[in-house]
Amino acid sequence: MSQGASPEGDLEPVAAADTGENWSPTRALGRAVLVAGLLLVAAVLLGRTDLVILAAPLALSVAFALGKRPRALPGLRLSTVESFPVEGGDLGATVEVENRDVTGYDLTVVHLQHSPWLRLEGGSVDAGPSRRGGNRPYVTLVPRGVATAVELAGPAVRWGRHWLGPASAHAVAADGLLVSRAVVTGALGVKVYPLTDPFKADEAMPRAAGLVGQHRSRRPGEGGELAGVRQFGPGDRLRRVDWRVSLRTERLHVAATLSDRDAEVVVLLDLLADAGRSGGIGGASSVLDRSVRAAAAIAEHYLHRGDRVSVLEYGAQARRLRPASGRRQYLTVLEWLLDAHPSPTAQERGGAQLAAGISAAALVVVLTPLLDARSAAMLAGLARSGRFVVAVDTLPTDLTSPPVNTWSDVSYRLWKAERENTMGQLGEHGVPVVAWAGAGSLDAVLRDVSRLAAAPKAVLR
């Protein structure tokens, strides 16, 4: 009895037809019939009535148990309690077994397969350690006309799209003499959103070009940043009058301010290479883990401030998420990040091609481990196109090279020196490289990029 997932995430049980193939004899039934048959044959051959007396209770108990044979298969339904958990949050799943027969089951064994990143535990009776991480059996009693739920709960230790199910159940009846065929449900998809690392950037954006927002721009207007004092003119508000300067000069003067505007932030994920092994939340982090969590944190920060955020992928798929603002865009970014996967076979695309779809006033935050030469060329190309680029190093600090031979340590140190040289060359091209460290990671580099934005154009070439 195969069942598919409904849009709500539940699997409704389907009535099973009463056929002889639904229930099959167990080894206990075979042993009982064999023993009773041997005793009867021996009684006939040896002419001993005492053997008949020994075989009669066994044969009668088997016949009585088979007389209580159930007719219908158990119904099975799989559902999730939390549809969209966050990385490290608890996830609940329920496997409901229903007995729609007039005869009760002796017991029901339930198996639930799931992703190894979902650490689900619980159930009525745990039948022992799992042979495979996500296929542990659970035993429950299901009386007649009753539905029993096997509830499982546990943390989702890593972001991504995971699978929950299929679930299967075998019912045992007739005093253990009959077992039903497997009742199997479909699988459910579980979305686990990445946990955002603490991030806060206090520095102003290099160029704010929107209409309203929280970033100081270089254009005069209504805002909180003082730009100077000028003489009163038509349209100026009286609350802007600077009375000290007005009394000293005997002419009305007002305080001029710079307008506060929003900005566009482009988060570019470099997916050409991955390194390290992911241990989930609380464990080791791979390059992909650090990139996805950092992208979620940066997007959350700037979207909370009212800025427009877009996400790009530098890899084989070259996916692109259009710029927008608000909480809906934040949820869209999290959904977009679930499909991020390393793609080392990406087509050659330079920074100029990427810059064609990026606003000239946008701040481009590139999350890259700098493990591929094409990544450095892409960063240099974005800088030459006049974009404001900040490179965030997502390579784990605890990453080490496995010892292969006596030259492994020397080659690893040479590679690190070459990588640091590449970072220095990117800095000379106007691309600051900063290691990801959560809150305040971009303050220093945003200050430098803001100075470059205020510099003459000849300096940027």
Coordinates of C-alpha atoms in Angstrom, one line a residue:
M1 CA 0.0 0.0 0.0
S2 CA 2.0 2.9 -1.3
Q3 CA 1.0 6.5 -0.3
G4 CA 2.1 9.9 -1.5
A5 CA 2.6 13.1 0.3
S6 CA -0.1 15.6 0.4
P7 CA 0.6 19.4 0.1
E8 CA 0.2 19.8 3.9
G9 CA 2.9 17.1 4.6
D10 CA 0.6 14.4 5.7
L11 CA 0.1 11.0 4.2
E12 CA -3.5 9.7 4.4
P13 CA -4.0 6.0 4.9
V14 CA -5.7 4.1 2.1
A15 CA -7.9 1.1 2.7
A16 CA -6.4 -2.2 1.7
A17 CA -8.2 -4.9 -0.2
D18 CA -8.8 -8.2 1.7
T19 CA -6.5 -10.6 -0.3
G20 CA -4.6 -13.6 0.8
E21 CA -1.3 -11.9 0.0
N22 CA -1.8 -9.3 2.8
W23 CA -0.8 -11.7 5.5
S24 CA 1.9 -14.4 5.5
P25 CA 2.9 -17.1 8.0
T26 CA 5.7 -16.5 10.3
R27 CA 8.4 -18.9 11.3
A28 CA 6.5 -19.6 14.5
L29 CA 3.6 -20.9 12.6
G30 CA 5.9 -23.1 10.5
R31 CA 7.5 -24.6 13.6
A32 CA 4.2 -25.2 15.3
V33 CA 2.8 -27.1 12.2
L34 CA 6.0 -29.0 11.9
V35 CA 6.1 -30.1 15.5
A36 CA 2.4 -31.1 15.5
G37 CA 2.8 -33.0 12.3
L38 CA 5.8 -34.9 13.5
L39 CA 4.0 -35.9 16.7
L40 CA 1.0 -37.2 14.8
V41 CA 3.1 -39.1 12.3
A42 CA 5.1 -40.7 15.1
A43 CA 1.9 -41.6 17.0
V44 CA 0.6 -43.4 13.9
L45 CA 3.8 -45.2 13.2
L46 CA 4.5 -46.2 16.8
G47 CA 0.9 -46.6 17.8
R48 CA 1.4 -44.3 20.8
T49 CA -1.7 -42.3 21.9
D50 CA 0.4 -40.2 24.3
L51 CA 2.0 -38.5 21.3
V52 CA -1.5 -37.5 20.1
I53 CA -2.3 -36.0 23.5
L54 CA 0.9 -33.9 23.2
A55 CA 0.1 -32.8 19.6
A56 CA -3.6 -32.0 20.2
P57 CA -3.1 -28.8 22.4
L58 CA -0.5 -27.4 20.0
A59 CA -2.8 -28.0 17.0
L60 CA -5.8 -26.6 18.7
S61 CA -3.9 -23.5 19.8
V62 CA -2.7 -22.9 16.2
A63 CA -6.3 -23.4 14.9
F64 CA -7.7 -21.0 17.6
A65 CA -5.1 -18.3 16.8
L66 CA -5.7 -18.5 13.1
G67 CA -9.4 -18.2 13.7
K68 CA -8.7 -14.7 14.9
R69 CA -6.9 -13.7 11.8
P70 CA -7.3 -10.0 10.8
R71 CA -8.7 -9.1 7.5
A72 CA -7.4 -5.5 6.8
L73 CA -3.9 -4.1 6.7
P74 CA -3.0 -1.3 9.1
G75 CA -3.3 2.3 7.9
L76 CA -0.2 4.4 8.1
R77 CA 0.2 8.2 8.0
L78 CA 3.4 10.3 8.3
S79 CA 3.4 13.9 9.2
T80 CA 5.8 16.6 10.5
V81 CA 5.2 18.9 13.4
E82 CA 7.5 21.7 12.3
S83 CA 7.6 22.3 8.6
F84 CA 10.4 24.9 8.4
P85 CA 12.9 24.4 11.2
V86 CA 16.0 26.5 11.6
E87 CA 19.4 24.8 11.8
G88 CA 19.9 23.5 15.3
G89 CA 16.1 23.7 16.0
D90 CA 13.9 20.8 17.0
L91 CA 11.9 18.9 14.4
G92 CA 9.0 16.6 15.3
A93 CA 7.6 13.8 13.2
T94 CA 4.6 11.5 13.9
V95 CA 3.9 8.1 12.4
E96 CA 0.3 7.1 13.1
V97 CA -0.7 3.5 12.8
E98 CA -4.4 2.7 12.6
N99 CA -6.1 -0.7 13.2
R100 CA -9.4 -0.7 11.3
D101 CA -10.0 -4.4 11.8
V102 CA -12.3 -6.1 14.4
T103 CA -9.3 -8.0 15.6
G104 CA -6.4 -6.4 17.5
Y105 CA -2.8 -6.7 16.5
D106 CA -0.3 -8.3 18.8
L107 CA 2.2 -5.6 18.0
T108 CA 3.3 -3.3 15.1
V109 CA 6.9 -2.7 14.1
V110 CA 7.4 0.8 12.5
H111 CA 10.5 1.8 10.5
L112 CA 11.2 5.5 9.5
Q113 CA 14.0 6.3 7.2
H114 CA 15.3 9.9 7.3
S115 CA 18.3 12.0 6.5
P116 CA 21.3 11.5 8.8
W117 CA 21.2 15.3 9.5
L118 CA 17.8 14.8 11.3
R119 CA 18.6 13.3 14.7
L120 CA 15.1 11.9 15.5
E121 CA 14.6 9.8 18.5
G122 CA 11.6 8.5 20.5
G123 CA 8.7 6.2 19.9
S124 CA 6.7 3.8 22.0
V125 CA 9.4 1.1 22.3
D126 CA 12.9 1.5 20.8
A127 CA 13.8 -1.9 19.3
G128 CA 17.5 -1.3 19.6
P129 CA 20.3 0.6 17.9
S130 CA 19.9 1.5 14.3
R131 CA 21.7 -0.5 11.7
R132 CA 21.6 2.6 9.5
G133 CA 21.5 6.0 11.0
G134 CA 17.9 6.8 9.8
N135 CA 16.2 3.4 9.8
R136 CA 15.6 2.5 13.5
P137 CA 12.7 0.2 14.3
Y138 CA 10.0 1.1 16.8
V139 CA 7.4 -1.2 18.4
T140 CA 3.9 -0.2 19.4
L141 CA 0.7 -1.9 20.4
V142 CA -2.4 -1.1 18.3
P143 CA -5.7 -2.5 19.7
R144 CA -8.7 -2.9 17.4
G145 CA -10.4 0.3 16.1
V146 CA -7.6 2.5 17.6
A147 CA -4.9 4.6 16.0
T148 CA -1.6 4.8 17.8
A149 CA 1.0 7.5 17.2
V150 CA 4.7 7.0 17.3
E151 CA 6.1 10.4 18.0
L152 CA 9.7 11.3 17.2
A153 CA 11.6 14.4 17.9
G154 CA 15.1 15.7 17.6
P155 CA 17.3 18.5 16.2
A156 CA 18.0 19.3 12.6
V157 CA 21.8 19.7 12.8
R158 CA 22.5 21.1 9.3
W159 CA 20.8 23.3 6.8
G160 CA 19.5 22.1 3.4
R161 CA 16.7 20.1 1.9
H162 CA 16.4 16.8 3.7
W163 CA 14.2 13.8 3.3
L164 CA 11.9 12.3 5.9
G165 CA 10.5 8.9 5.1
P166 CA 9.3 6.6 3.7
A167 CA 7.8 5.0 6.8
S168 CA 6.9 1.4 6.8
A169 CA 4.9 -0.8 9.2
H170 CA 4.5 -4.6 9.7
A171 CA 1.7 -5.8 11.9
V172 CA 2.0 -9.1 13.8
A173 CA -1.3 -10.9 14.7
A174 CA -2.7 -14.3 15.5
D175 CA -0.4 -14.8 18.6
G176 CA 2.6 -14.1 16.4
L177 CA 1.7 -16.7 13.7
L178 CA 0.9 -14.1 10.9
V179 CA 2.7 -11.0 9.8
S180 CA 1.3 -8.4 7.4
R181 CA 3.1 -7.3 4.3
A182 CA 4.9 -3.9 4.5
V183 CA 2.6 -0.8 4.5
V184 CA 4.8 2.0 3.0
T185 CA 4.2 5.7 2.9
G186 CA 5.9 8.2 0.6
A187 CA 8.7 10.6 1.6
L188 CA 8.4 14.1 2.8
G189 CA 10.7 17.0 2.1
V190 CA 12.0 19.0 5.1
K191 CA 13.5 22.4 4.6
V192 CA 16.1 23.4 7.3
Y193 CA 17.1 27.0 7.1
P194 CA 20.7 28.0 7.9
L195 CA 21.4 29.6 11.2
T196 CA 22.5 33.2 10.8
D197 CA 25.8 34.1 12.4
P198 CA 25.7 37.2 14.6
F199 CA 26.6 40.1 12.2
K200 CA 26.4 43.9 12.5
A201 CA 28.1 46.5 10.3
D202 CA 28.2 50.0 11.7
E203 CA 30.0 51.7 8.8
A204 CA 28.2 53.7 6.2
M205 CA 27.7 52.3 2.7
P206 CA 30.1 53.5 0.0
R207 CA 27.3 54.9 -2.1
A208 CA 23.6 55.1 -1.1
A209 CA 21.5 55.8 -4.2
G210 CA 18.0 54.9 -3.2
L211 CA 15.2 57.3 -2.1
V212 CA 14.8 56.6 1.6
G213 CA 16.9 54.6 4.1
Q214 CA 19.3 54.7 7.0
H215 CA 22.6 55.3 5.2
R216 CA 24.2 58.7 4.9
S217 CA 24.6 59.9 1.3
R218 CA 26.6 62.7 -0.2
R219 CA 23.4 64.5 -1.4
P220 CA 21.8 67.3 0.6
G221 CA 18.3 66.6 1.9
E222 CA 16.4 65.6 5.0
G223 CA 18.5 63.5 7.3
G224 CA 20.4 63.4 10.6
E225 CA 24.0 64.0 9.4
L226 CA 25.1 67.7 9.5
A227 CA 26.6 68.9 6.3
G228 CA 27.1 72.6 7.3
V229 CA 25.4 75.9 7.7
R230 CA 24.0 77.9 4.8
Q231 CA 21.8 81.0 4.3
F232 CA 18.1 80.6 4.6
G233 CA 16.3 80.0 1.3
P234 CA 12.8 79.3 0.0
G235 CA 11.4 76.0 1.2
D236 CA 13.6 75.7 4.3
R237 CA 11.9 74.8 7.5
L238 CA 11.9 77.0 10.5
R239 CA 13.0 74.2 12.8
R240 CA 16.3 74.1 10.8
V241 CA 17.2 77.7 11.6
D242 CA 20.6 78.0 13.4
W243 CA 19.8 80.9 15.8
R244 CA 23.4 81.4 17.0
V245 CA 24.8 81.9 13.5
S246 CA 21.7 84.0 12.5
L247 CA 22.2 86.4 15.5
R248 CA 25.9 86.7 14.8
T249 CA 25.5 87.4 11.1
E250 CA 22.1 89.2 11.4
R251 CA 20.8 87.0 8.6
L252 CA 18.8 83.8 8.8
H253 CA 20.9 80.6 8.5
V254 CA 19.8 77.0 8.5
A255 CA 21.6 73.8 9.3
A256 CA 22.1 71.8 6.1
T257 CA 22.0 68.0 6.3
L258 CA 22.8 65.0 4.1
S259 CA 19.9 62.8 3.1
D260 CA 19.5 59.3 4.4
R261 CA 19.0 56.8 1.6
D262 CA 18.9 53.1 1.1
A263 CA 21.6 51.1 -0.7
E264 CA 21.8 47.9 -2.8
V265 CA 23.9 45.0 -1.5
V266 CA 24.9 42.1 -3.8
V267 CA 25.9 38.9 -2.0
L268 CA 28.0 36.8 -4.4
L269 CA 28.7 33.2 -3.4
D270 CA 31.7 31.6 -4.9
L271 CA 30.8 27.9 -5.3
L272 CA 33.7 26.8 -7.5
A273 CA 35.4 24.8 -4.7
D274 CA 34.6 23.4 -1.3
A275 CA 37.0 22.3 1.5
G276 CA 36.6 20.9 5.0
R277 CA 34.0 18.5 6.3
S278 CA 30.7 19.6 7.6
G279 CA 29.8 18.5 11.1
G280 CA 26.5 20.3 11.4
I281 CA 25.6 22.9 14.0
G282 CA 28.1 22.9 16.8
G283 CA 30.6 20.9 14.8
A284 CA 33.2 21.6 12.1
S285 CA 32.1 23.9 9.2
S286 CA 33.0 23.5 5.6
V287 CA 33.6 26.3 3.2
L288 CA 30.0 25.9 1.9
D289 CA 28.6 26.0 5.5
R290 CA 30.5 29.2 6.3
S291 CA 29.5 30.8 3.0
V292 CA 25.8 30.0 3.3
R293 CA 25.6 31.1 7.0
A294 CA 27.5 34.3 6.3
A295 CA 25.2 35.1 3.3
A296 CA 22.1 34.6 5.5
A297 CA 23.6 36.9 8.2
I298 CA 24.6 39.7 5.8
A299 CA 21.2 39.6 4.0
E300 CA 19.4 39.7 7.3
H301 CA 21.4 42.7 8.6
Y302 CA 20.9 44.9 5.5
L303 CA 17.3 43.8 4.9
H304 CA 16.5 44.8 8.5
R305 CA 17.9 48.2 7.8
G306 CA 15.7 48.7 4.8
D307 CA 18.3 48.1 2.0
R308 CA 17.8 46.1 -1.1
V309 CA 19.7 42.8 -1.3
S310 CA 20.3 40.4 -4.2
V311 CA 22.2 37.1 -4.2
L312 CA 24.3 35.7 -7.1
E313 CA 26.0 32.4 -7.6
Y314 CA 29.4 32.1 -9.2
G315 CA 29.3 28.5 -10.3
A316 CA 27.9 26.1 -12.9
Q317 CA 24.2 27.1 -12.4
A318 CA 24.9 30.9 -12.3
R319 CA 21.6 31.5 -10.3
R320 CA 20.5 35.0 -9.6
L321 CA 18.0 36.4 -7.1
R322 CA 16.7 39.9 -8.1
P323 CA 17.2 42.7 -5.6
A324 CA 14.3 43.5 -3.2
S325 CA 13.8 44.5 0.4
G326 CA 11.7 43.5 3.3
R327 CA 11.0 40.3 5.3
R328 CA 9.7 38.5 2.2
Q329 CA 13.0 39.0 0.5
Y330 CA 14.8 37.6 3.5
L331 CA 12.7 34.4 3.4
T332 CA 13.3 34.2 -0.3
V333 CA 17.1 34.5 0.3
L334 CA 16.9 31.6 2.8
E335 CA 15.0 29.5 0.3
W336 CA 17.5 30.4 -2.4
L337 CA 20.4 29.4 -0.2
L338 CA 19.1 25.8 0.3
D339 CA 20.0 25.0 -3.3
A340 CA 23.6 26.1 -3.0
H341 CA 26.0 23.3 -3.9
P342 CA 29.7 23.3 -5.0
S343 CA 30.1 23.2 -8.8
P344 CA 33.8 22.9 -9.8
T345 CA 32.9 22.4 -13.5
A346 CA 31.6 26.0 -13.9
Q347 CA 32.0 27.8 -17.2
E348 CA 34.5 30.5 -17.5
R349 CA 32.9 33.8 -16.6
G350 CA 34.9 36.9 -15.9
G351 CA 34.1 39.7 -13.6
A352 CA 33.0 41.9 -16.5
Q353 CA 30.2 39.5 -17.4
L354 CA 29.0 39.4 -13.8
A355 CA 29.2 43.2 -13.5
A356 CA 26.9 43.6 -16.4
G357 CA 23.9 42.7 -14.2
I358 CA 25.1 44.6 -11.1
S359 CA 24.2 48.2 -10.4
A360 CA 27.1 50.6 -10.4
A361 CA 26.2 51.9 -7.0
A362 CA 25.8 48.5 -5.4
L363 CA 28.1 47.1 -2.8
V364 CA 29.3 43.6 -3.9
V365 CA 30.2 41.3 -1.0
V366 CA 31.9 38.2 -2.4
L367 CA 32.0 35.1 -0.1
T368 CA 34.9 33.1 -1.5
P369 CA 37.5 30.7 -0.1
L370 CA 40.0 31.8 -2.9
L371 CA 40.8 28.2 -3.7
D372 CA 40.4 28.6 -7.5
A373 CA 42.4 31.0 -9.8
R374 CA 39.2 31.9 -11.5
S375 CA 37.8 33.4 -8.3
A376 CA 40.7 35.9 -8.0
A377 CA 40.3 36.8 -11.7
M378 CA 36.6 37.4 -11.1
L379 CA 37.2 39.7 -8.2
A380 CA 39.8 41.7 -10.2
G381 CA 37.4 42.0 -13.1
L382 CA 34.6 43.3 -10.8
A383 CA 37.0 45.9 -9.4
R384 CA 38.1 47.0 -12.9
S385 CA 34.5 47.5 -13.9
G386 CA 34.1 50.1 -11.2
R387 CA 32.1 48.1 -8.7
F388 CA 32.7 48.4 -5.0
V389 CA 33.9 44.9 -4.1
V390 CA 34.6 43.4 -0.6
A391 CA 35.9 39.9 -0.5
V392 CA 35.1 37.8 2.6
D393 CA 37.4 34.8 3.1
T394 CA 35.3 31.8 4.1
L395 CA 38.1 29.3 4.4
P396 CA 38.0 27.6 7.8
T397 CA 40.8 28.6 10.1
D398 CA 41.3 25.1 11.4
L399 CA 41.6 23.5 8.0
T400 CA 44.7 21.3 7.7
S401 CA 46.3 19.3 5.0
P402 CA 46.2 15.5 5.4
P403 CA 49.7 14.0 5.5
V404 CA 50.3 12.1 2.3
N405 CA 54.1 12.0 2.2
T406 CA 57.1 13.8 3.6
W407 CA 56.5 16.8 1.3
S408 CA 52.8 17.4 2.4
D409 CA 53.6 19.9 5.1
V410 CA 56.0 21.9 2.8
S411 CA 53.5 21.9 -0.1
Y412 CA 50.8 23.1 2.2
R413 CA 52.9 26.0 3.5
L414 CA 53.8 27.0 -0.1
W415 CA 50.1 26.9 -1.0
K416 CA 49.3 29.2 1.9
A417 CA 52.0 31.6 1.0
E418 CA 50.7 31.7 -2.6
R419 CA 47.2 32.3 -1.4
E420 CA 48.3 35.2 0.9
N421 CA 50.2 36.6 -2.1
T422 CA 46.9 36.5 -4.1
M423 CA 45.2 38.4 -1.3
G424 CA 47.8 41.0 -1.5
Q425 CA 47.5 41.4 -5.2
L426 CA 43.7 41.7 -4.9
G427 CA 44.3 44.5 -2.3
E428 CA 46.4 46.3 -4.8
H429 CA 43.6 46.1 -7.3
G430 CA 41.2 47.7 -4.7
V431 CA 39.6 44.6 -3.4
P432 CA 40.0 44.3 0.3
V433 CA 40.0 40.7 1.7
V434 CA 38.7 40.1 5.2
A435 CA 38.2 36.9 7.1
W436 CA 34.6 36.2 8.2
A437 CA 34.4 36.8 11.9
G438 CA 30.7 37.6 12.5
A439 CA 29.8 40.9 14.0
G440 CA 31.9 43.9 12.8
S441 CA 33.7 41.8 10.1
L442 CA 33.1 44.4 7.4
D443 CA 33.5 47.6 9.4
A444 CA 37.1 48.3 8.5
V445 CA 36.8 47.4 4.9
L446 CA 33.6 49.4 4.4
R447 CA 35.5 52.4 5.8
D448 CA 38.2 51.9 3.2
V449 CA 35.7 51.3 0.4
S450 CA 33.8 54.5 1.4
R451 CA 37.0 56.4 1.1
L452 CA 37.6 55.0 -2.4
A453 CA 34.1 56.0 -3.4
A454 CA 34.8 59.6 -2.4
A455 CA 38.1 59.6 -4.2
P456 CA 38.5 61.1 -7.7
K457 CA 37.7 58.8 -10.6
A458 CA 41.3 58.8 -11.8
V459 CA 42.3 57.0 -8.6
L460 CA 39.8 54.2 -9.3
R461 CA 41.3 53.3 -12.7

